[in-house]
Short mmCIF file of C-alpha atoms in Angstrom, two decimals:
data_model
loop_
_atom_site.label_atom_id
_atom_site.label_comp_id
_atom_site.label_asym_id
_atom_site.label_seq_id
_atom_site.Cartn_x
_atom_site.Cartn_y
_atom_site.Cartn_z
CA MET A 1 -31.69 79.77 54.91
CA ILE A 2 -34.46 76.97 55.66
CA LEU A 3 -36.40 79.68 58.16
CA SER A 4 -36.02 82.37 55.47
CA SER A 5 -37.52 79.83 53.04
CA SER A 6 -39.97 78.20 55.06
CA ALA A 7 -41.76 81.94 55.38
CA ILE A 8 -44.82 82.28 52.93
CA MET A 9 -45.72 78.65 54.50
CA LEU A 10 -45.23 79.73 58.02
CA MET A 11 -47.71 82.65 57.52
CA GLN A 12 -50.38 80.52 56.02
CA ILE A 13 -50.14 77.27 58.82
CA ILE A 14 -50.74 80.48 61.55
CA ASP A 15 -53.29 82.27 59.43
CA ALA A 16 -55.09 78.05 58.51
CA ILE A 17 -54.57 77.36 62.55
CA VAL A 18 -56.10 80.92 63.59
CA LEU A 19 -59.18 80.86 60.89
CA SER A 20 -59.63 77.48 62.51
CA ARG A 21 -61.18 79.18 65.59
CA TYR A 22 -63.39 81.32 62.66
CA SER A 23 -65.22 79.01 60.33
CA SER A 24 -64.57 75.54 58.42
CA GLU A 25 -64.72 77.93 55.25
CA ALA A 26 -62.21 79.72 55.58
CA VAL A 27 -59.96 77.24 56.90
CA ALA A 28 -61.15 75.42 53.21
CA ALA A 29 -60.78 78.96 51.26
CA MET A 30 -56.99 78.62 52.31
CA GLY A 31 -56.27 76.06 50.34
CA PRO A 32 -56.99 77.18 46.42
CA SER A 33 -56.20 81.25 47.07
CA GLY A 34 -53.07 80.30 49.29
CA LEU A 35 -52.13 78.92 46.25
CA ALA A 36 -53.24 81.06 43.81
CA VAL A 37 -52.11 83.62 45.81
CA ILE A 38 -48.15 81.44 45.14
CA LEU A 39 -49.41 80.92 41.98
CA PHE A 40 -49.08 84.35 40.86
CA GLN A 41 -46.19 85.44 42.63
CA GLY A 42 -44.47 83.09 42.30
CA PHE A 43 -43.96 84.65 39.02
CA MET A 44 -43.04 87.32 40.13
CA PHE A 45 -41.58 86.12 43.13
CA GLY A 46 -39.29 83.60 41.06
CA THR A 47 -37.72 86.14 38.04
CA ALA A 48 -37.37 88.54 40.84
CA GLY A 49 -35.72 85.98 42.97
CA TYR A 50 -33.71 85.14 40.01
CA ALA A 51 -31.42 87.62 40.57
CA GLY A 52 -29.67 85.57 43.92
CA THR A 53 -28.29 82.48 41.14
CA PHE A 54 -26.41 86.17 39.18
CA VAL A 55 -24.95 87.57 42.47
CA ALA A 56 -23.73 84.29 43.64
CA HIS A 57 -22.32 83.45 39.89
CA CYS A 58 -20.45 87.32 40.95
CA HIS A 59 -19.47 86.90 44.04
CA GLY A 60 -17.96 83.69 43.27
CA ARG A 61 -15.76 85.68 40.84
CA GLY A 62 -15.49 88.30 43.39
CA ASP A 63 -17.34 91.74 41.67
CA THR A 64 -18.94 93.33 44.53
CA GLN A 65 -20.41 95.51 41.96
CA GLY A 66 -21.30 92.90 39.66
CA GLY A 67 -23.61 91.38 42.49
CA ARG A 68 -25.23 95.01 43.59
CA ARG A 69 -25.39 95.20 40.17
CA SER A 70 -27.70 91.42 39.17
CA ALA A 71 -29.54 93.23 42.54
CA TRP A 72 -30.65 95.88 40.74
CA LEU A 73 -31.93 93.30 37.70
CA GLY A 74 -33.90 91.79 40.54
CA ILE A 75 -35.05 95.42 41.87
CA TYR A 76 -36.36 97.17 38.37
CA ALA A 77 -37.64 92.84 38.06
CA ALA A 78 -39.43 93.47 40.93
CA LEU A 79 -40.79 96.78 39.67
CA ALA A 80 -42.79 95.50 37.59
CA ALA A 81 -44.37 93.15 38.42
CA GLY A 82 -46.13 94.94 41.34
CA GLY A 83 -47.55 96.88 40.09
CA THR A 84 -48.84 95.25 37.36
CA ALA A 85 -50.45 92.58 40.30
CA LEU A 86 -52.33 95.49 42.28
CA VAL A 87 -54.25 95.81 38.68
CA LEU A 88 -54.76 92.61 39.15
CA ALA A 89 -55.72 91.13 41.49
CA TRP A 90 -59.49 92.31 41.86
CA PRO A 91 -60.05 91.21 38.36
CA ILE A 92 -58.26 87.72 38.84
CA ALA A 93 -60.03 87.07 42.10
CA LEU A 94 -63.73 87.16 40.76
CA LEU A 95 -62.57 83.75 39.13
CA PHE A 96 -63.33 81.65 41.90
CA LEU A 97 -67.32 82.61 41.41
CA LEU A 98 -66.15 79.76 38.70
CA ALA A 99 -65.12 77.13 40.52
CA GLY A 100 -68.57 74.96 40.61
CA HIS A 101 -67.02 75.54 44.49
CA GLU A 102 -69.82 76.91 47.86
CA PRO A 103 -71.09 80.65 48.29
CA GLY A 104 -68.99 81.29 51.11
CA VAL A 105 -65.80 79.12 50.18
CA ALA A 106 -66.07 81.46 46.83
CA ARG A 107 -66.29 83.96 48.64
CA ASN A 108 -63.84 83.82 51.62
CA GLU A 109 -61.31 82.58 48.28
CA MET A 110 -61.53 86.00 46.50
CA THR A 111 -61.28 88.09 50.08
CA TYR A 112 -58.43 86.65 51.01
CA PHE A 113 -56.96 86.53 47.24
CA GLY A 114 -57.11 89.82 46.42
CA ILE A 115 -55.66 90.96 49.30
CA CYS A 116 -52.60 89.29 49.15
CA MET A 117 -52.20 89.92 45.86
CA ALA A 118 -53.23 92.99 45.61
CA GLY A 119 -49.96 93.20 48.59
CA SER A 120 -47.47 91.58 45.67
CA LEU A 121 -44.87 93.33 45.44
CA PHE A 122 -43.69 93.58 49.35
CA PRO A 123 -42.66 89.11 49.44
CA VAL A 124 -41.63 90.17 45.29
CA MET A 125 -39.00 92.85 46.96
CA GLY A 126 -38.52 91.15 49.62
CA GLY A 127 -37.29 88.27 47.91
CA ALA A 128 -34.88 89.88 45.51
CA LEU A 129 -33.02 91.84 47.92
CA ALA A 130 -33.57 88.48 50.11
CA GLY A 131 -31.03 87.17 46.91
CA TRP A 132 -28.46 89.19 46.96
CA LEU A 133 -27.85 88.60 50.47
CA SER A 134 -28.16 84.98 50.44
CA GLY A 135 -25.51 85.15 47.38
CA ILE A 136 -23.34 87.63 48.93
CA GLY A 137 -22.74 84.63 51.94
CA ARG A 138 -24.79 86.67 54.12
CA PRO A 139 -28.37 84.04 54.62
CA ALA A 140 -28.21 84.93 58.94
CA VAL A 141 -29.80 88.67 58.08
CA VAL A 142 -32.70 86.99 56.22
CA THR A 143 -32.90 84.09 58.31
CA GLY A 144 -33.44 87.06 61.13
CA VAL A 145 -35.96 88.80 59.32
CA ALA A 146 -38.09 86.26 58.52
CA PHE A 147 -38.85 85.49 62.35
CA ILE A 148 -38.82 89.15 62.88
CA SER A 149 -41.80 88.74 59.48
CA LEU A 150 -43.35 86.10 61.13
CA THR A 151 -43.90 86.91 64.42
CA VAL A 152 -45.77 90.82 63.30
CA ASN A 153 -47.81 88.40 60.93
CA ALA A 154 -48.86 85.75 64.50
CA LEU A 155 -49.36 88.66 65.79
CA LEU A 156 -51.18 91.10 63.49
CA ALA A 157 -53.60 87.24 62.39
CA TRP A 158 -54.18 86.48 65.73
CA GLY A 159 -55.89 89.94 66.44
CA LEU A 160 -57.30 90.71 63.39
CA VAL A 161 -59.15 87.31 62.81
CA LEU A 162 -60.90 86.52 66.00
CA GLY A 163 -61.33 90.88 66.66
CA GLU A 164 -58.97 90.30 69.99
CA TRP A 165 -56.52 93.04 71.76
CA GLY A 166 -59.83 95.77 70.69
CA LEU A 167 -58.82 95.02 66.75
CA PRO A 168 -61.33 94.68 64.80
CA ARG A 169 -63.04 91.02 64.07
CA MET A 170 -62.61 90.78 60.27
CA GLY A 171 -62.16 86.49 59.96
CA ILE A 172 -59.92 85.81 56.54
CA SER A 173 -59.36 88.85 56.20
CA GLY A 174 -57.91 89.96 59.12
CA ALA A 175 -55.92 86.67 57.59
CA ALA A 176 -54.80 88.14 54.62
CA VAL A 177 -53.94 91.89 55.66
CA ALA A 178 -52.11 90.23 58.64
CA THR A 179 -49.88 88.51 55.59
CA VAL A 180 -48.99 91.36 53.60
CA ALA A 181 -47.93 93.33 56.27
CA ALA A 182 -45.66 90.94 57.54
CA GLN A 183 -44.36 90.67 53.77
CA MET A 184 -43.68 94.82 53.75
CA VAL A 185 -42.20 94.62 57.20
CA ALA A 186 -39.31 92.39 55.37
CA MET A 187 -39.26 94.72 52.80
CA ILE A 188 -38.30 97.42 54.46
CA LEU A 189 -35.80 95.88 56.32
CA TYR A 190 -34.46 94.13 52.99
CA ALA A 191 -33.59 97.42 51.72
CA ALA A 192 -32.40 98.75 54.35
CA THR A 193 -30.03 96.20 54.53
CA PHE A 194 -29.79 97.36 51.02
CA ALA A 195 -28.83 101.16 52.02
CA ARG A 196 -26.47 100.39 54.20
CA ALA A 197 -23.95 97.91 52.46
CA GLY A 198 -24.25 101.40 49.36
CA GLY A 199 -26.83 99.49 47.05
CA PHE A 200 -28.86 102.48 46.43
CA SER A 201 -26.40 105.03 46.14
CA ASP A 202 -24.41 103.08 43.92
CA ALA A 203 -25.09 105.09 40.25
CA VAL A 204 -23.46 102.61 37.81
CA ALA A 205 -25.23 99.10 39.78
CA ARG A 206 -28.59 101.51 39.45
CA ARG A 207 -28.33 101.90 35.83
CA LEU A 208 -30.30 99.90 33.66
CA ASP A 209 -28.42 98.24 30.96
CA TRP A 210 -31.42 96.80 28.88
CA VAL A 211 -28.74 94.08 26.98
CA GLU A 212 -28.49 92.63 30.51
CA PHE A 213 -31.83 93.17 31.88
CA ARG A 214 -33.27 91.20 28.54
CA HIS A 215 -30.28 88.29 29.11
CA PHE A 216 -31.52 87.87 32.82
CA LEU A 217 -35.34 88.36 31.96
CA SER A 218 -34.59 85.30 29.73
CA LEU A 219 -33.57 83.53 32.16
CA ALA A 220 -35.32 84.30 34.81
CA MET A 221 -38.42 83.82 33.34
CA PRO A 222 -38.26 80.42 32.68
CA MET A 223 -37.09 79.86 36.09
CA GLY A 224 -40.41 81.92 37.11
CA LEU A 225 -42.84 80.36 34.82
CA ARG A 226 -41.70 76.93 36.34
CA ILE A 227 -41.80 78.25 39.74
CA SER A 228 -45.86 79.25 38.17
CA GLY A 229 -46.76 76.29 36.63
CA GLU A 230 -46.09 73.70 39.33
CA LEU A 231 -47.91 75.96 40.83
CA ALA A 232 -51.06 76.13 38.71
CA ALA A 233 -51.24 72.51 38.42
CA TRP A 234 -51.47 71.82 42.61
CA THR A 235 -54.46 75.62 42.98
CA LEU A 236 -56.29 73.20 39.75
CA PHE A 237 -55.60 70.35 42.01
CA LEU A 238 -57.25 71.62 44.93
CA VAL A 239 -60.16 72.79 42.40
CA VAL A 240 -61.16 69.37 41.00
CA VAL A 241 -60.38 68.09 44.88
CA GLY A 242 -63.24 69.95 45.69
CA ARG A 243 -65.85 70.09 43.64
CA LEU A 244 -66.15 65.95 45.56
CA GLY A 245 -66.87 68.36 48.36
CA THR A 246 -66.10 71.41 51.34
CA VAL A 247 -65.08 68.06 53.53
CA GLN A 248 -62.23 67.06 50.99
CA LEU A 249 -61.20 70.58 49.76
CA ALA A 250 -60.86 71.12 53.76
CA ALA A 251 -58.60 68.08 54.30
CA SER A 252 -56.51 68.58 51.02
CA SER A 253 -56.49 71.85 51.99
CA ILE A 254 -54.64 71.50 55.46
CA ALA A 255 -52.78 68.42 53.89
CA PHE A 256 -50.84 71.14 51.64
CA ARG A 257 -50.30 72.95 54.96
CA ILE A 258 -48.78 69.91 56.97
CA ASN A 259 -46.81 69.15 53.92
CA GLY A 260 -45.37 72.04 53.93
CA MET A 261 -43.69 71.46 56.71
CA ALA A 262 -41.68 69.24 55.01
CA PHE A 263 -41.41 71.46 51.02
CA PHE A 264 -40.64 74.32 52.88
CA PRO A 265 -36.94 73.73 54.69
CA ALA A 266 -36.21 71.44 51.69
CA LEU A 267 -36.39 74.18 49.59
CA GLY A 268 -33.88 75.72 52.03
CA LEU A 269 -31.27 73.29 51.73
CA GLY A 270 -31.96 73.79 47.62
CA GLN A 271 -31.69 77.41 47.71
CA ALA A 272 -28.65 76.86 50.04
CA ALA A 273 -27.30 74.34 47.86
CA GLY A 274 -27.68 76.65 44.53
CA ILE A 275 -25.69 79.37 46.36
CA LEU A 276 -22.73 76.99 45.86
CA VAL A 277 -23.64 76.14 42.97
CA GLY A 278 -23.41 79.37 41.81
CA HIS A 279 -20.39 80.29 43.70
CA ALA A 280 -19.01 77.26 41.82
CA ARG A 281 -19.77 77.69 38.35
CA GLY A 282 -18.73 82.05 38.74
CA ALA A 283 -15.59 80.50 39.94
CA GLY A 284 -15.25 78.32 37.52
CA ASN A 285 -14.99 74.61 39.45
CA ASP A 286 -18.34 73.07 37.91
CA ASP A 287 -16.11 70.31 38.22
CA GLU A 288 -17.40 70.20 42.28
CA ILE A 289 -20.95 70.88 41.16
CA PRO A 290 -22.03 66.14 41.13
CA ALA A 291 -20.38 66.86 44.53
CA ILE A 292 -22.03 69.51 45.95
CA ALA A 293 -24.89 68.13 44.83
CA SER A 294 -24.70 64.70 45.70
CA GLN A 295 -24.02 65.41 49.11
CA SER A 296 -27.22 68.05 49.07
CA LEU A 297 -29.44 65.72 47.96
CA VAL A 298 -28.14 63.28 51.11
CA VAL A 299 -28.67 65.96 53.31
CA CYS A 300 -31.60 66.19 52.42
CA GLU A 301 -33.48 63.22 51.49
CA ILE A 302 -32.80 62.40 55.04
CA TRP A 303 -35.20 65.56 56.33
CA MET A 304 -37.67 64.25 54.18
CA LEU A 305 -37.77 60.58 55.41
CA ALA A 306 -37.64 61.75 59.22
CA MET A 307 -41.12 63.98 57.92
CA ALA A 308 -42.49 61.11 55.64
CA THR A 309 -42.79 59.02 58.66
CA LEU A 310 -44.32 61.30 61.12
CA PHE A 311 -47.17 62.76 58.63
CA ALA A 312 -47.94 58.41 58.32
CA THR A 313 -47.14 57.69 61.73
CA ALA A 314 -49.36 60.79 63.63
CA PRO A 315 -51.76 62.06 60.87
CA VAL A 316 -54.49 61.86 63.49
CA PRO A 317 -53.02 64.35 65.67
CA LEU A 318 -51.75 67.30 62.88
CA MET A 319 -54.29 67.44 60.98
CA SER A 320 -56.73 68.29 64.56
CA VAL A 321 -54.79 71.01 64.78
CA PHE A 322 -55.83 72.72 61.94
CA ALA A 323 -59.58 71.68 61.78
CA GLY A 324 -60.77 72.82 64.24
CA TYR A 325 -63.71 72.62 66.31
CA GLY A 326 -66.68 72.22 63.58
CA PRO A 327 -69.90 69.73 63.32
CA GLU A 328 -67.16 68.80 60.08
CA SER A 329 -64.04 68.74 61.93
CA ILE A 330 -64.17 64.93 62.68
CA ARG A 331 -64.52 63.98 59.12
CA ILE A 332 -62.29 66.58 58.34
CA VAL A 333 -59.12 64.17 60.14
CA GLU A 334 -60.51 61.19 59.53
CA THR A 335 -60.40 62.07 55.59
CA GLY A 336 -57.54 64.27 56.03
CA SER A 337 -55.72 61.01 57.93
CA LEU A 338 -55.90 58.88 55.10
CA ILE A 339 -54.89 61.53 52.30
CA MET A 340 -51.38 62.05 54.90
CA LYS A 341 -50.46 58.27 53.73
CA PHE A 342 -50.37 59.33 49.91
CA VAL A 343 -47.66 62.32 51.51
CA ALA A 344 -45.30 60.48 54.05
CA PHE A 345 -45.17 58.67 50.47
CA TYR A 346 -44.58 60.80 48.22
CA CYS A 347 -41.91 62.91 50.06
CA ILE A 348 -38.74 60.08 49.73
CA PHE A 349 -39.26 61.37 46.12
CA ASP A 350 -40.41 64.97 46.73
CA ALA A 351 -36.39 65.31 47.75
CA ALA A 352 -35.27 64.69 44.43
CA ASN A 353 -37.82 67.06 42.84
CA VAL A 354 -36.29 70.05 45.43
CA MET A 355 -32.72 69.96 45.96
CA ILE A 356 -32.50 68.71 41.86
CA GLY A 357 -34.63 71.34 40.83
CA CYS A 358 -32.45 73.87 41.81
CA VAL A 359 -29.02 72.72 41.93
CA LEU A 360 -30.13 73.05 37.14
CA ALA A 361 -31.71 76.26 38.44
CA SER A 362 -28.54 78.08 40.09
CA ALA A 363 -26.52 76.29 36.76
CA GLY A 364 -29.08 78.68 34.82
CA ASP A 365 -30.87 75.24 33.29
CA THR A 366 -33.65 77.46 33.65
CA ARG A 367 -35.55 76.74 30.09
CA TRP A 368 -35.35 73.65 29.75
CA LEU A 369 -36.56 73.03 33.39
CA ALA A 370 -39.62 75.74 32.39
CA ARG A 371 -40.45 73.12 29.14
CA THR A 372 -40.52 70.34 31.10
CA PHE A 373 -42.24 71.28 33.54
CA LEU A 374 -44.85 72.31 30.97
CA VAL A 375 -45.08 68.95 29.36
CA SER A 376 -45.54 66.62 32.47
CA SER A 377 -47.97 69.16 34.27
CA SER A 378 -49.40 68.89 31.35
CA ILE A 379 -49.83 65.52 30.92
CA PHE A 380 -51.17 65.42 35.00
CA LEU A 381 -53.53 67.64 34.39
CA ALA A 382 -55.15 65.89 31.53
CA LEU A 383 -54.83 63.01 33.02
CA LEU A 384 -56.99 64.30 36.40
CA TRP A 385 -59.57 66.33 34.41
CA LEU A 386 -60.01 62.11 32.76
CA VAL A 387 -60.25 61.04 36.34
CA ASP A 388 -63.20 62.96 38.11
CA MET A 389 -64.97 63.36 35.08
CA ILE A 390 -65.68 59.20 35.01
CA ILE A 391 -64.16 58.03 38.72
CA PRO A 392 -64.39 60.97 40.78
CA SER A 393 -62.30 59.84 43.65
CA LEU A 394 -60.51 61.30 46.14
CA MET A 395 -57.88 58.25 46.52
CA ALA A 396 -57.58 57.96 42.28
CA GLU A 397 -57.48 61.37 42.64
CA TRP A 398 -54.27 61.62 45.60
CA ALA A 399 -52.70 58.80 43.91
CA LEU A 400 -52.41 60.34 40.63
CA ALA A 401 -49.90 62.96 42.09
CA THR A 402 -48.18 60.98 44.06
CA MET A 403 -46.94 59.33 40.38
CA PHE A 404 -47.13 62.89 39.35
CA VAL A 405 -43.99 64.19 41.65
CA PHE A 406 -42.48 61.13 40.79
CA ALA A 407 -42.40 60.68 37.62
CA THR A 408 -40.96 64.73 37.45
CA ALA A 409 -38.27 63.32 40.20
CA VAL A 410 -36.65 60.62 37.82
CA ILE A 411 -36.81 63.07 35.07
CA TRP A 412 -35.17 65.83 37.20
CA LEU A 413 -32.99 63.43 38.01
CA PHE A 414 -31.75 62.23 33.80
CA ARG A 415 -31.39 65.77 33.11
CA PHE A 416 -28.23 66.76 35.83
CA ARG A 417 -26.79 62.89 34.80
CA ARG A 418 -26.68 64.59 31.60
CA GLY A 419 -24.70 67.44 32.24
CA ARG A 420 -25.59 69.46 29.51
CA TRP A 421 -25.85 72.14 32.05
CA ARG A 422 -22.55 72.54 32.04
CA THR A 423 -22.94 74.34 28.40
CA ILE A 424 -25.15 77.34 29.35
CA ARG A 425 -23.37 79.83 31.24
CA VAL A 426 -26.06 82.54 33.09
CA LEU A 427 -23.32 85.61 33.14
CA ARG A 428 -22.69 87.56 29.33
CA ARG A 429 -18.33 87.12 27.84
CA THR A 430 -19.46 90.89 28.77
CA GLU A 431 -20.35 91.15 32.55
CA MET A 432 -17.06 88.12 32.94
CA ALA A 433 -14.92 90.51 31.37
CA ALA A 434 -16.38 93.43 33.87
#
């Protein structure tokens, strides 16, 4: 689960490392454009991938066909989302021209975003099918597929970005093509596994029940909105930081990449805990969930503390990996080393953000999560705008971001302790009786 959850982060880290040998403008562009890709795909991925929660609840009560039927809900959502993304990819990419970034950076942002967005069907469909595998207790297959896709991405990125092995030298376009191709390979492997399990040949599971699909979307879309809302907040944060200069933007972009080393494995732990929550709720064992949450939080906190220590004590070597060899590399490393102190500090609180958020989502509390995050992120962005207008400062903006992470963690913990999630039902009564 940890490797599979880290796949997107690792692909973008690979892209950033290779691009550091190409140009500093490309590295700077990877931050906003990469986050923007995940922003839009986050909504689609969160919606289609929430099928895994339905599958876990079905698996918990021993309903194999219900699990396949739930997987098809995610497949239908992925098909709709992928087609929409293909149509909107280029018009949305043009918005980077309005961000106020330097022209070379803006062109690279448009290119990377447009290619990755157009290929959204592959990661979103893969997410739906990976959710099915995780929900039925087969995360090892998901991990194997993730490893294969990462290998494909690494090889293609090196060849297409730098023009090695007789391949064209495409720069940031090559990085985007490599990512989309790797995601396509992963989707094909997931689909083959689903087919072998009888998922495509099951006519009953394939049949689209609109009442059931609307119920699924009523829980899944808030999950997607919450994911995309969080990514939107951090994308806009990078856009604002980019107004301070290319060095500040590149350093902040690299800091986010490095933070992914801590965040995405923690997300894998959270998703694993969420599967256990789904199994417990499906079996009617709600009293087991507080223990699952507390034990998982302890494990996640240990991981985050270890990574925070690494970030605080070795920021220069970490930043140097991504800063490249351009004329501004030294300034990027110096600026990024200061930023990593903030990243190290907020990692301590991000464990609760990730773990409790996953537990609440798997319990079905997605509507509250979406509403609450909309309010809190709106406050954060309003304060960020004021700081940028009154006292534009890299340290002030990162200090505000750290406070935002802390506040969200406290809110999530308070909601879980109140226990309102116990009143929410993921599966409809007719589904439970089937």
